[in-house]
Amino acid sequence: PLPPEERACEKADRRVLATGYLSGYVGLAFPAPSVKDQPDTHAMDVLVTLLEHSGMGRLPQAMRNAGGVRALYETRRQACLFTVLAS
């Protein structure tokens, strides 16, 4: 059996962590549909393909001078997250 579905955050949350590293990282996360939400699931798959596409998508090209950028969405049985990570 699946655990109960989680609810998305009601308001945005920002956290800044001070470290001794010289580089910075930014991560964004948004609620994403589950496999049960068929039209939205297909749209998310297309969005991630356009943005990421194995490092050749629009997002890595737009941020060419950044250390690295990734867009992630995995189709799951329950609602999940769409994440964008950049360094």
mmCIF file of C-alpha atoms in Angstrom:
data_model
loop_
_atom_site.group_PDB
_atom_site.id
_atom_site.type_symbol
_atom_site.label_atom_id
_atom_site.label_comp_id
_atom_site.label_asym_id
_atom_site.label_seq_id
_atom_site.Cartn_x
_atom_site.Cartn_y
_atom_site.Cartn_z
ATOM 1 C CA PRO A 1 0.000 0.000 0.000
ATOM 2 C CA LEU A 2 1.069 3.545 -0.735
ATOM 3 C CA PRO A 3 1.553 6.082 2.058
ATOM 4 C CA PRO A 4 -0.967 8.926 2.203
ATOM 5 C CA GLU A 5 -0.380 11.638 -0.376
ATOM 6 C CA GLU A 6 1.566 14.658 0.824
ATOM 7 C CA ARG A 7 0.266 18.177 0.420
ATOM 8 C CA ALA A 8 2.408 20.826 -1.232
ATOM 9 C CA CYS A 9 3.797 23.659 0.853
ATOM 10 C CA GLU A 10 1.303 26.444 1.308
ATOM 11 C CA LYS A 11 3.965 29.143 1.055
ATOM 12 C CA ALA A 12 7.439 29.449 -0.406
ATOM 13 C CA ASP A 13 10.436 28.545 1.734
ATOM 14 C CA ARG A 14 13.946 29.919 1.283
ATOM 15 C CA ARG A 15 17.040 28.656 3.052
ATOM 16 C CA VAL A 16 20.568 30.007 2.733
ATOM 17 C CA LEU A 17 23.406 27.918 4.144
ATOM 18 C CA ALA A 18 26.792 29.499 4.744
ATOM 19 C CA THR A 19 29.716 27.207 3.894
ATOM 20 C CA GLY A 20 33.432 27.455 3.292
ATOM 21 C CA TYR A 21 33.032 26.501 -0.386
ATOM 22 C CA LEU A 22 33.803 29.000 -3.138
ATOM 23 C CA SER A 23 30.924 27.965 -5.394
ATOM 24 C CA GLY A 24 27.198 28.313 -4.894
ATOM 25 C CA TYR A 25 24.210 26.101 -5.592
ATOM 26 C CA VAL A 26 20.580 26.958 -6.212
ATOM 27 C CA GLY A 27 17.727 24.488 -6.054
ATOM 28 C CA LEU A 28 14.066 25.055 -6.909
ATOM 29 C CA ALA A 29 11.275 22.559 -6.351
ATOM 30 C CA PHE A 30 7.660 22.675 -7.478
ATOM 31 C CA PRO A 31 4.765 20.264 -6.894
ATOM 32 C CA ALA A 32 4.356 17.951 -9.899
ATOM 33 C CA PRO A 33 1.574 15.607 -11.039
ATOM 34 C CA SER A 34 1.399 11.863 -10.507
ATOM 35 C CA VAL A 35 0.865 9.262 -13.207
ATOM 36 C CA LYS A 36 -2.895 9.445 -12.440
ATOM 37 C CA ASP A 37 -2.975 13.018 -13.787
ATOM 38 C CA GLN A 38 -2.537 11.951 -17.409
ATOM 39 C CA PRO A 39 -2.656 15.205 -19.405
ATOM 40 C CA ASP A 40 -0.437 16.972 -16.858
ATOM 41 C CA THR A 41 2.015 14.063 -16.649
ATOM 42 C CA HIS A 42 2.588 14.131 -20.408
ATOM 43 C CA ALA A 43 3.065 17.919 -20.330
ATOM 44 C CA MET A 44 5.688 17.562 -17.577
ATOM 45 C CA ASP A 45 7.559 14.921 -19.576
ATOM 46 C CA VAL A 46 7.649 17.281 -22.577
ATOM 47 C CA LEU A 47 8.753 20.208 -20.387
ATOM 48 C CA VAL A 48 11.647 18.287 -18.851
ATOM 49 C CA THR A 49 12.711 16.986 -22.269
ATOM 50 C CA LEU A 50 12.796 20.543 -23.665
ATOM 51 C CA LEU A 51 14.654 21.914 -20.652
ATOM 52 C CA GLU A 52 17.098 19.109 -19.939
ATOM 53 C CA HIS A 53 17.453 16.689 -22.902
ATOM 54 C CA SER A 54 20.663 15.071 -21.621
ATOM 55 C CA GLY A 55 22.469 18.371 -21.164
ATOM 56 C CA MET A 56 21.600 19.592 -24.670
ATOM 57 C CA GLY A 57 18.248 21.211 -23.802
ATOM 58 C CA ARG A 58 17.314 24.869 -23.569
ATOM 59 C CA LEU A 59 18.193 25.272 -19.895
ATOM 60 C CA PRO A 60 21.859 24.129 -20.134
ATOM 61 C CA GLN A 61 22.313 26.197 -23.307
ATOM 62 C CA ALA A 62 20.861 29.329 -21.675
ATOM 63 C CA MET A 63 23.151 28.867 -18.670
ATOM 64 C CA ARG A 64 26.242 27.825 -20.588
ATOM 65 C CA ASN A 65 28.644 29.621 -18.218
ATOM 66 C CA ALA A 66 27.097 28.097 -15.099
ATOM 67 C CA GLY A 67 28.859 25.143 -13.514
ATOM 68 C CA GLY A 68 25.965 22.843 -14.242
ATOM 69 C CA VAL A 69 22.204 22.808 -14.357
ATOM 70 C CA ARG A 70 19.664 19.969 -14.206
ATOM 71 C CA ALA A 71 15.900 19.732 -14.464
ATOM 72 C CA LEU A 72 14.334 16.606 -12.991
ATOM 73 C CA TYR A 73 10.872 15.061 -12.964
ATOM 74 C CA GLU A 74 10.154 11.389 -12.442
ATOM 75 C CA THR A 75 6.673 10.078 -13.145
ATOM 76 C CA ARG A 76 5.436 8.420 -9.966
ATOM 77 C CA ARG A 77 2.236 6.851 -8.711
ATOM 78 C CA GLN A 78 1.837 9.731 -6.282
ATOM 79 C CA ALA A 79 2.362 13.451 -6.693
ATOM 80 C CA CYS A 80 6.048 14.355 -6.603
ATOM 81 C CA LEU A 81 8.421 17.240 -7.340
ATOM 82 C CA PHE A 82 9.770 18.983 -10.412
ATOM 83 C CA THR A 83 13.228 20.241 -9.464
ATOM 84 C CA VAL A 84 15.810 22.509 -11.062
ATOM 85 C CA LEU A 85 19.343 22.458 -9.644
ATOM 86 C CA ALA A 86 22.158 24.809 -10.693
ATOM 87 C CA SER A 87 25.745 25.317 -9.579
#
